Amino acid sequence: MTTSREALRRLAVGTLMPGFVGTTVPAWVEREYAAGLASVCLYGANVVGPDQLAQLCASLRSAAPGLLVAVDEEGGDVTRLHYPTGSTQPGNALLGRLDDTALTRDSASAIGRELAAYGINLDLAPVVDVNSADENPVIGARSFGADASHVARHSAAYVTGVQSVGVAACAKHFPGHGDTVTDSHHALPRVHVEAHVLDARELEPFRAAIEAGVACIMTSHVVVSAIDAERPATFSPAVLRDVLRGRLGFDGVIVSDALDMAGASAETGIPEAAVRALVAGCDLLCLGSETTEECYLAVVEAVVEATASGRLPVARLEDAVARVALLSKYFGVKAEFGSEGKREARGWLNGALVEGFEVGDAVRAWLDAPGQPVIVQVASDPNLAVGRVAWGPRAVGLTTEEADVPAGAKVAVAGRGLSAGHPLWVVADRLRAQGHPTIVVDCGWPRGGADLVTFGGSVVVAEALGRYLGVPPR
């Protein structure tokens, strides 16, 4: 029996998760929901503040009550709800350092309650990548650590925490983005490890997340040569069908990483990438931030045409739609959304965060030294996953400009992504030359040379740092 193009179109849009431009709901999103659109994803550019976000989500729910509303709310460096002001959660790397799975679960459930209060029912978190490459430009402090079993325990705790409050979790980036030194937002990374290493390291946290009942798993735009030497995971049946569905037994929704990333679509364009992802086994396609109506319609047409021509089997498309529809039904928004939870208290942290800091001998000497303690924060370019979110001591009013450092003060110079060429090192040398006792604070994943490492730059981490260094808010 031939399926009409109208029916194929409804199937196609049932697999799509576009972003959109602006801080209000575009008319085309409302129209496409009526035509079967499965999901939308909110990004930092869609958020001005809590009241505006609440209104945006209420408008979405009014126009599209069954829509899956997704967001990358990892906690720590990557936040969308708190994009203008900085995350109220410590983030994976510091939670991993503290190594208390109950604390990780509590942090995740706090995130879940906040999402549920806005009517958001899909959290594109946690990151379960094992950060085995210190120079990794995109994972870093988003990871629970560099040991697979350690990451696995915390990944399962995070999944349990988010889903315990009725929000779907999504473990990412399968089969692993931790052993790369290339950001897939900009290019196509490749992981060259033997199959037994991949199985014991990269796949172990995904096994744990699956055992914890994770609803979704997100693909990576990474070529993993031990499985498929030619195609990125997002477009590889060997990765998605043979390994994820077959060997690991995952039966939930496979979500593509954003298809506007260079690692996915730089050579083919987003519409072709969408078709390839569905053919390979993805169920829900994240089209990327600031999706335009024109781009969205081009993707729809490409998927319809691929299905009509037989390149994308109708059965594969129907299977994807059915999985997404089941997810939406199971994690449907509760009628009482918006009632509470939008501003989670931080009291549960109980001052524990400092215990996860890495503190060198120079810091102890600096704390004992005379002089007024001040913090100078040096600008550090973020990766595209993090964006321009507020971070570090500056986000909580703890910093002094270098030119305003008073005579006799002792200085902590803070930054993140501290490669050898980072401008922070010049600032620190300059302050030392002026006679200031000076230490270097890395607010991210350590790359060597820092005296103190916080393993994250969220506002709660910055507040803990300020208390530890004795620097009061300005």
Short mmCIF file of C-alpha atoms in Angstrom, two decimals:
data_model
loop_
_atom_site.label_atom_id
_atom_site.label_comp_id
_atom_site.label_asym_id
_atom_site.label_seq_id
_atom_site.Cartn_x
_atom_site.Cartn_y
_atom_site.Cartn_z
CA MET A 1 0.00 0.00 0.00
CA THR A 2 1.35 3.42 -0.98
CA THR A 3 1.55 6.01 1.81
CA SER A 4 0.44 9.49 0.80
CA ARG A 5 2.88 12.37 0.99
CA GLU A 6 0.60 14.00 3.54
CA ALA A 7 0.87 10.92 5.76
CA LEU A 8 4.63 10.79 5.21
CA ARG A 9 4.90 14.43 6.20
CA ARG A 10 3.09 13.78 9.47
CA LEU A 11 5.47 10.92 10.18
CA ALA A 12 8.50 13.06 9.31
CA VAL A 13 7.62 15.90 11.67
CA GLY A 14 7.00 13.35 14.41
CA THR A 15 10.76 12.80 14.55
CA LEU A 16 11.91 16.44 14.66
CA MET A 17 13.14 18.63 17.52
CA PRO A 18 13.94 22.11 16.17
CA GLY A 19 15.06 25.11 18.12
CA PHE A 20 13.73 28.53 17.20
CA VAL A 21 14.74 32.16 17.17
CA GLY A 22 13.48 34.57 19.81
CA THR A 23 11.92 34.59 23.26
CA THR A 24 8.32 33.92 22.24
CA VAL A 25 6.70 31.00 20.41
CA PRO A 26 6.88 31.43 16.60
CA ALA A 27 3.69 30.93 14.63
CA TRP A 28 5.28 28.14 12.58
CA VAL A 29 5.93 26.06 15.71
CA GLU A 30 2.24 26.23 16.64
CA ARG A 31 1.27 25.34 13.08
CA GLU A 32 3.66 22.40 12.90
CA TYR A 33 2.51 21.03 16.26
CA ALA A 34 -0.96 20.71 14.79
CA ALA A 35 0.70 18.87 11.87
CA GLY A 36 2.43 16.38 14.19
CA LEU A 37 5.65 18.09 15.37
CA ALA A 38 7.16 15.98 18.14
CA SER A 39 9.37 18.34 20.09
CA VAL A 40 11.16 21.64 20.42
CA CYS A 41 14.42 22.42 22.20
CA LEU A 42 15.06 25.62 24.14
CA TYR A 43 18.49 27.25 24.16
CA GLY A 44 20.19 30.07 26.02
CA ALA A 45 19.20 32.61 23.37
CA ASN A 46 15.55 31.87 24.14
CA VAL A 47 15.95 32.81 27.81
CA VAL A 48 16.03 36.30 29.32
CA GLY A 49 15.03 35.46 32.87
CA PRO A 50 12.75 33.24 34.96
CA ASP A 51 9.55 35.22 34.41
CA GLN A 52 10.01 35.39 30.64
CA LEU A 53 10.93 31.68 30.53
CA ALA A 54 7.83 30.80 32.52
CA GLN A 55 5.69 32.76 30.08
CA LEU A 56 7.39 31.14 27.08
CA CYS A 57 6.83 27.65 28.47
CA ALA A 58 3.22 28.45 29.40
CA SER A 59 2.63 29.66 25.85
CA LEU A 60 4.17 26.48 24.45
CA ARG A 61 2.02 24.32 26.68
CA SER A 62 -1.12 26.28 25.78
CA ALA A 63 -0.49 25.97 22.04
CA ALA A 64 1.04 22.48 22.11
CA PRO A 65 0.07 20.55 25.26
CA GLY A 66 1.56 17.25 24.09
CA LEU A 67 4.86 18.67 22.86
CA LEU A 68 8.14 17.30 24.20
CA VAL A 69 9.95 20.40 25.43
CA ALA A 70 13.67 19.74 25.77
CA VAL A 71 16.62 21.66 27.15
CA ASP A 72 20.33 21.09 27.85
CA GLU A 73 20.22 21.57 31.61
CA GLU A 74 23.30 19.67 32.71
CA GLY A 75 24.04 21.74 35.79
CA GLY A 76 27.41 23.42 36.20
CA ASP A 77 28.91 25.01 33.10
CA VAL A 78 26.07 24.07 30.75
CA THR A 79 22.77 25.66 31.75
CA ARG A 80 19.87 27.07 29.78
CA LEU A 81 17.41 27.90 32.57
CA HIS A 82 20.03 30.08 34.25
CA TYR A 83 21.83 31.24 31.12
CA PRO A 84 21.85 34.95 32.05
CA THR A 85 23.07 34.42 35.64
CA GLY A 86 24.84 31.05 35.91
CA SER A 87 23.84 27.60 37.12
CA THR A 88 22.72 26.96 40.67
CA GLN A 89 24.15 23.41 40.55
CA PRO A 90 27.82 22.42 40.88
CA GLY A 91 28.12 20.32 37.72
CA ASN A 92 29.41 16.86 36.93
CA ALA A 93 33.16 17.18 37.44
CA LEU A 94 32.90 18.55 40.96
CA LEU A 95 30.16 16.07 41.85
CA GLY A 96 32.45 13.35 40.60
CA ARG A 97 35.27 14.66 42.76
CA LEU A 98 33.02 14.66 45.84
CA ASP A 99 32.10 11.07 44.90
CA ASP A 100 28.83 10.94 46.79
CA THR A 101 26.22 9.41 44.50
CA ALA A 102 23.44 10.57 46.83
CA LEU A 103 24.64 14.14 46.29
CA THR A 104 24.68 13.61 42.52
CA ARG A 105 21.17 12.19 42.65
CA ASP A 106 19.97 15.14 44.76
CA SER A 107 21.49 17.65 42.35
CA ALA A 108 19.83 15.92 39.39
CA SER A 109 16.44 15.74 41.09
CA ALA A 110 16.69 19.44 41.92
CA ILE A 111 17.29 20.11 38.23
CA GLY A 112 14.37 17.86 37.36
CA ARG A 113 11.97 19.62 39.74
CA GLU A 114 12.93 22.97 38.30
CA LEU A 115 12.40 21.74 34.74
CA ALA A 116 9.05 20.18 35.64
CA ALA A 117 7.89 23.43 37.20
CA TYR A 118 8.44 25.16 33.86
CA GLY A 119 6.68 22.38 31.95
CA ILE A 120 9.92 21.06 30.42
CA ASN A 121 9.85 17.27 30.23
CA LEU A 122 13.09 16.23 28.49
CA ASP A 123 16.51 17.03 29.92
CA LEU A 124 19.32 16.46 27.43
CA ALA A 125 21.59 15.33 30.26
CA PRO A 126 23.63 13.80 31.80
CA VAL A 127 26.95 13.84 29.98
CA VAL A 128 28.32 10.34 30.64
CA ASP A 129 31.50 10.68 28.58
CA VAL A 130 34.71 9.57 30.30
CA ASN A 131 37.02 12.58 29.99
CA SER A 132 40.19 10.63 29.25
CA ALA A 133 41.82 13.47 27.27
CA ASP A 134 42.74 16.44 29.48
CA GLU A 135 42.91 18.71 26.44
CA ASN A 136 39.33 17.85 25.42
CA PRO A 137 37.90 21.22 24.28
CA VAL A 138 34.19 20.43 24.68
CA ILE A 139 33.66 17.87 27.47
CA GLY A 140 36.07 18.62 30.33
CA ALA A 141 34.19 19.65 33.47
CA ARG A 142 30.94 18.37 31.93
CA SER A 143 32.24 14.85 32.69
CA PHE A 144 32.08 13.06 36.04
CA GLY A 145 35.73 12.09 35.64
CA ALA A 146 38.39 10.09 33.86
CA ASP A 147 37.63 6.65 35.34
CA ALA A 148 34.89 4.61 33.66
CA SER A 149 33.49 2.87 36.73
CA HIS A 150 33.43 6.16 38.61
CA VAL A 151 31.58 7.89 35.76
CA ALA A 152 29.19 4.96 35.48
CA ARG A 153 28.09 5.16 39.13
CA HIS A 154 27.41 8.88 38.96
CA SER A 155 25.73 8.63 35.57
CA ALA A 156 23.22 6.13 36.97
CA ALA A 157 22.62 8.36 40.00
CA TYR A 158 21.97 11.39 37.80
CA VAL A 159 19.51 9.48 35.59
CA THR A 160 17.66 8.22 38.66
CA GLY A 161 17.47 11.72 40.12
CA VAL A 162 16.06 13.44 37.04
CA GLN A 163 13.57 10.72 36.16
CA SER A 164 12.36 10.33 39.75
CA VAL A 165 10.48 13.63 39.34
CA GLY A 166 8.89 12.78 36.01
CA VAL A 167 11.41 14.33 33.58
CA ALA A 168 13.10 12.19 30.93
CA ALA A 169 16.89 12.00 31.00
CA CYS A 170 19.18 11.64 27.98
CA ALA A 171 22.66 10.16 28.41
CA LYS A 172 25.21 11.58 25.96
CA HIS A 173 27.28 11.45 23.71
CA PHE A 174 27.19 7.84 22.48
CA PRO A 175 29.47 5.98 22.15
CA GLY A 176 31.76 8.54 23.81
CA HIS A 177 33.19 12.02 23.21
CA GLY A 178 35.72 12.00 26.04
CA ASP A 179 38.81 10.80 24.21
CA THR A 180 38.86 13.60 21.64
CA VAL A 181 40.82 16.82 21.23
CA THR A 182 38.45 18.16 18.56
CA ASP A 183 35.14 19.91 19.22
CA SER A 184 32.43 18.37 17.01
CA HIS A 185 30.73 21.77 16.86
CA HIS A 186 33.61 22.84 14.60
CA ALA A 187 34.94 19.68 12.93
CA LEU A 188 34.66 15.89 12.89
CA PRO A 189 36.52 14.21 15.76
CA ARG A 190 37.87 10.66 15.54
CA VAL A 191 38.47 8.18 18.34
CA HIS A 192 41.09 5.53 17.57
CA VAL A 193 41.17 2.99 20.40
CA GLU A 194 41.05 -0.78 20.34
CA ALA A 195 37.65 -2.43 20.72
CA HIS A 196 38.36 -3.78 24.20
CA VAL A 197 39.33 -0.29 25.45
CA LEU A 198 36.19 1.20 23.96
CA ASP A 199 34.07 -1.49 25.60
CA ALA A 200 35.63 -1.11 29.04
CA ARG A 201 35.89 2.68 29.05
CA GLU A 202 33.49 4.52 26.73
CA LEU A 203 30.60 2.05 26.85
CA GLU A 204 30.58 1.31 30.58
CA PRO A 205 28.74 4.51 31.66
CA PHE A 206 26.14 3.96 28.95
CA ARG A 207 25.53 0.45 30.26
CA ALA A 208 24.99 1.92 33.72
CA ALA A 209 22.59 4.56 32.39
CA ILE A 210 20.61 1.91 30.52
CA GLU A 211 20.42 -0.27 33.64
CA ALA A 212 19.13 2.80 35.51
CA GLY A 213 16.31 3.05 32.97
CA VAL A 214 17.45 6.11 31.01
CA ALA A 215 14.72 7.21 28.59
CA CYS A 216 16.98 8.57 25.83
CA ILE A 217 20.53 8.34 24.60
CA MET A 218 22.10 11.05 22.43
CA THR A 219 24.53 10.24 19.65
CA SER A 220 27.88 11.90 19.03
CA HIS A 221 29.19 13.27 15.75
CA VAL A 222 32.39 11.29 16.29
CA VAL A 223 33.98 8.60 14.14
CA VAL A 224 34.82 5.63 16.38
CA SER A 225 37.09 3.52 14.20
CA ALA A 226 36.75 0.32 16.25
CA ILE A 227 33.07 0.19 15.25
CA ASP A 228 32.76 2.17 12.01
CA ALA A 229 35.84 3.77 10.50
CA GLU A 230 33.89 5.73 7.88
CA ARG A 231 30.79 7.25 9.46
CA PRO A 232 30.19 9.38 12.57
CA ALA A 233 28.10 7.60 15.19
CA THR A 234 25.00 9.66 14.37
CA PHE A 235 24.99 8.20 10.85
CA SER A 236 26.28 4.71 11.60
CA PRO A 237 23.93 1.68 11.69
CA ALA A 238 26.83 -0.30 13.13
CA VAL A 239 27.04 2.05 16.12
CA LEU A 240 23.33 2.60 16.67
CA ARG A 241 21.73 -0.69 15.64
CA ASP A 242 24.46 -3.24 16.24
CA VAL A 243 26.03 -1.79 19.40
CA LEU A 244 23.46 0.44 21.10
CA ARG A 245 20.31 -1.53 20.24
CA GLY A 246 21.92 -4.95 19.85
CA ARG A 247 24.85 -5.37 22.21
CA LEU A 248 23.72 -2.92 24.91
CA GLY A 249 20.00 -3.70 24.56
CA PHE A 250 18.79 -0.09 24.64
CA ASP A 251 15.10 0.15 23.75
CA GLY A 252 14.43 3.83 24.36
CA VAL A 253 14.65 6.90 22.13
CA ILE A 254 17.89 7.61 20.26
CA VAL A 255 18.33 11.38 19.96
CA SER A 256 20.79 12.89 17.52
CA ASP A 257 23.17 15.56 18.72
CA ALA A 258 22.46 18.90 17.05
CA LEU A 259 22.56 18.51 13.29
CA ASP A 260 23.68 22.10 12.73
CA MET A 261 27.10 21.16 14.16
CA ALA A 262 29.98 20.99 11.70
CA GLY A 263 30.70 17.38 12.63
CA ALA A 264 27.25 16.46 11.31
CA SER A 265 26.40 18.73 8.41
CA ALA A 266 29.36 20.83 7.26
CA GLU A 267 29.72 18.76 4.09
CA THR A 268 26.10 17.75 3.40
CA GLY A 269 23.79 20.37 4.92
CA ILE A 270 21.22 19.78 7.65
CA PRO A 271 18.42 18.21 5.51
CA GLU A 272 20.70 15.46 4.19
CA ALA A 273 22.14 14.92 7.68
CA ALA A 274 18.60 14.45 8.99
CA VAL A 275 17.87 11.72 6.44
CA ARG A 276 21.15 9.93 7.16
CA ALA A 277 20.50 10.03 10.92
CA LEU A 278 17.05 8.48 10.55
CA VAL A 279 18.33 5.78 8.20
CA ALA A 280 21.08 4.91 10.69
CA GLY A 281 18.64 4.52 13.58
CA CYS A 282 18.08 7.89 15.25
CA ASP A 283 14.50 8.49 16.39
CA LEU A 284 14.42 12.16 17.42
CA LEU A 285 16.45 14.70 15.46
CA CYS A 286 17.86 17.71 17.26
CA LEU A 287 18.11 20.28 14.47
CA GLY A 288 20.03 22.84 16.52
CA SER A 289 19.66 26.26 18.06
CA GLU A 290 17.94 29.08 16.20
CA THR A 291 16.35 26.80 13.59
CA THR A 292 14.61 28.94 10.99
CA GLU A 293 11.28 28.04 9.44
CA GLU A 294 13.03 27.75 6.08
CA CYS A 295 15.57 25.24 7.41
CA TYR A 296 12.88 23.26 9.20
CA LEU A 297 10.74 22.98 6.06
CA ALA A 298 13.76 21.89 4.03
CA VAL A 299 14.40 19.09 6.54
CA VAL A 300 10.77 17.98 6.39
CA GLU A 301 10.85 17.88 2.59
CA ALA A 302 14.12 15.93 2.56
CA VAL A 303 12.76 13.28 4.94
CA VAL A 304 9.50 12.97 3.00
CA GLU A 305 11.33 12.64 -0.30
CA ALA A 306 13.75 10.04 1.10
CA THR A 307 10.84 7.99 2.39
CA ALA A 308 8.82 8.30 -0.81
CA SER A 309 11.82 7.15 -2.84
CA GLY A 310 12.47 4.15 -0.62
CA ARG A 311 15.85 5.35 0.62
CA LEU A 312 14.38 5.72 4.13
CA PRO A 313 12.07 2.75 4.76
CA VAL A 314 8.60 3.70 5.95
CA ALA A 315 8.90 1.08 8.68
CA ARG A 316 12.04 2.79 10.04
CA LEU A 317 10.25 6.15 10.12
CA GLU A 318 7.17 4.64 11.77
CA ASP A 319 9.34 2.98 14.40
CA ALA A 320 11.04 6.30 15.23
CA VAL A 321 7.70 8.11 15.50
CA ALA A 322 6.26 5.39 17.74
CA ARG A 323 9.22 5.53 20.13
CA VAL A 324 9.04 9.33 20.39
CA ALA A 325 5.27 9.27 20.89
CA LEU A 326 5.63 6.73 23.70
CA LEU A 327 8.28 8.90 25.36
CA SER A 328 6.01 11.93 25.15
CA LYS A 329 3.12 9.99 26.65
CA TYR A 330 5.13 8.45 29.48
CA PHE A 331 6.78 11.73 30.46
CA GLY A 332 3.72 13.90 29.87
CA VAL A 333 3.62 17.22 31.68
CA LYS A 334 1.67 17.21 34.92
CA ALA A 335 -1.31 19.53 35.16
CA GLU A 336 0.21 21.33 38.14
CA PHE A 337 3.35 22.46 36.30
CA GLY A 338 4.40 25.98 37.18
CA SER A 339 3.38 25.65 40.81
CA GLU A 340 6.79 25.38 42.45
CA GLY A 341 10.45 24.59 42.05
CA LYS A 342 11.60 27.32 39.68
CA ARG A 343 14.17 28.63 42.14
CA GLU A 344 15.80 25.71 43.85
CA ALA A 345 17.37 26.35 47.26
CA ARG A 346 21.09 25.70 47.55
CA GLY A 347 21.06 24.65 51.20
CA TRP A 348 21.37 20.96 50.40
CA LEU A 349 24.97 21.56 49.35
CA ASN A 350 25.87 22.22 53.01
CA GLY A 351 29.21 23.77 52.17
CA ALA A 352 30.53 20.46 50.87
CA LEU A 353 31.82 21.76 47.54
CA VAL A 354 35.26 22.88 48.77
CA GLU A 355 36.03 19.28 49.67
CA GLY A 356 36.11 18.54 45.95
CA PHE A 357 38.61 21.28 45.10
CA GLU A 358 42.19 20.34 44.25
CA VAL A 359 44.36 22.49 46.49
CA GLY A 360 48.13 22.81 46.17
CA ASP A 361 50.68 23.81 48.79
CA ALA A 362 50.95 27.32 47.32
CA VAL A 363 47.33 27.95 48.23
CA ARG A 364 47.85 27.13 51.88
CA ALA A 365 50.82 29.49 52.01
CA TRP A 366 48.73 32.16 50.25
CA LEU A 367 45.91 31.79 52.78
CA ASP A 368 48.40 32.30 55.63
CA ALA A 369 50.04 35.32 53.99
CA PRO A 370 49.13 38.85 55.14
CA GLY A 371 47.18 41.17 52.89
CA GLN A 372 43.67 41.70 51.61
CA PRO A 373 42.53 38.74 49.46
CA VAL A 374 41.14 39.68 46.04
CA ILE A 375 40.16 37.74 42.93
CA VAL A 376 40.96 38.84 39.38
CA GLN A 377 39.06 36.93 36.70
CA VAL A 378 40.56 36.65 33.24
CA ALA A 379 38.20 36.24 30.27
CA SER A 380 38.17 32.72 28.86
CA ASP A 381 36.53 31.86 25.56
CA PRO A 382 33.74 29.30 26.06
CA ASN A 383 32.97 26.39 23.78
CA LEU A 384 29.67 26.39 21.89
CA ALA A 385 28.07 23.86 24.23
CA VAL A 386 28.55 26.23 27.17
CA GLY A 387 27.84 29.48 25.34
CA ARG A 388 28.02 32.92 26.95
CA VAL A 389 26.61 31.88 30.31
CA ALA A 390 27.76 33.81 33.38
CA TRP A 391 30.49 31.91 35.24
CA GLY A 392 33.13 32.11 37.92
CA PRO A 393 33.70 34.64 40.72
CA ARG A 394 32.67 37.55 38.49
CA ALA A 395 29.14 36.11 38.20
CA VAL A 396 28.65 36.51 41.96
CA GLY A 397 30.35 39.87 42.47
CA LEU A 398 33.63 38.60 43.90
CA THR A 399 36.16 40.10 41.49
CA THR A 400 38.41 43.12 41.30
CA GLU A 401 39.74 44.50 38.04
CA GLU A 402 43.48 44.08 37.68
CA ALA A 403 44.02 47.83 37.51
CA ASP A 404 42.15 48.24 40.81
CA VAL A 405 44.06 45.71 42.89
CA PRO A 406 45.08 47.59 46.04
CA ALA A 407 48.66 47.81 47.24
CA GLY A 408 49.62 44.97 49.55
CA ALA A 409 46.78 42.71 48.38
CA LYS A 410 47.20 39.01 47.72
CA VAL A 411 45.59 37.92 44.48
CA ALA A 412 43.88 34.80 43.16
CA VAL A 413 43.79 34.94 39.36
CA ALA A 414 40.89 32.85 38.03
CA GLY A 415 40.22 31.48 34.57
CA ARG A 416 39.29 28.27 32.78
CA GLY A 417 40.57 26.31 29.80
CA LEU A 418 44.06 27.18 30.97
CA SER A 419 46.18 26.10 28.04
CA ALA A 420 49.79 27.21 27.78
CA GLY A 421 48.78 30.19 25.67
CA HIS A 422 45.98 31.44 27.90
CA PRO A 423 46.30 35.16 28.77
CA LEU A 424 45.84 34.38 32.47
CA TRP A 425 49.49 33.37 32.81
CA VAL A 426 50.65 36.82 31.69
CA VAL A 427 48.30 38.50 34.18
CA ALA A 428 49.56 36.29 37.02
CA ASP A 429 53.21 37.03 36.16
CA ARG A 430 52.47 40.74 36.02
CA LEU A 431 50.85 40.74 39.46
CA ARG A 432 53.74 38.77 40.95
CA ALA A 433 56.20 41.25 39.46
CA GLN A 434 54.28 44.00 41.27
CA GLY A 435 54.90 42.19 44.57
CA HIS A 436 51.48 40.62 45.10
CA PRO A 437 51.37 37.07 46.49
CA THR A 438 49.54 35.39 43.59
CA ILE A 439 47.92 32.03 42.98
CA VAL A 440 46.20 30.68 39.87
CA VAL A 441 42.69 29.22 40.09
CA ASP A 442 41.36 26.98 37.31
CA CYS A 443 37.55 27.04 37.24
CA GLY A 444 37.37 24.08 34.86
CA TRP A 445 39.04 20.79 34.03
CA PRO A 446 42.75 21.06 34.95
CA ARG A 447 45.36 21.14 32.22
CA GLY A 448 48.30 21.66 34.54
CA GLY A 449 49.94 24.61 36.26
CA ALA A 450 47.09 25.88 38.44
CA ASP A 451 47.44 26.12 42.22
CA LEU A 452 43.75 25.53 42.91
CA VAL A 453 41.19 23.73 40.72
CA THR A 454 37.46 24.03 41.35
CA PHE A 455 36.36 21.62 38.57
CA GLY A 456 33.55 23.94 37.54
CA GLY A 457 32.54 27.55 37.14
CA SER A 458 28.90 27.65 38.25
CA VAL A 459 27.75 30.33 40.67
CA VAL A 460 27.48 27.95 43.63
CA VAL A 461 31.04 26.80 43.00
CA ALA A 462 32.17 30.43 42.75
CA GLU A 463 30.46 31.27 46.02
CA ALA A 464 32.21 28.34 47.70
CA LEU A 465 35.53 29.52 46.27
CA GLY A 466 34.98 33.03 47.61
CA ARG A 467 34.24 31.74 51.10
CA TYR A 468 37.30 29.50 51.00
CA LEU A 469 39.62 32.34 49.91
CA GLY A 470 38.06 34.82 52.34
CA VAL A 471 36.85 37.19 49.61
CA PRO A 472 33.52 38.83 50.46
CA PRO A 473 31.04 39.88 47.75
CA ARG A 474 31.66 43.43 46.52
#
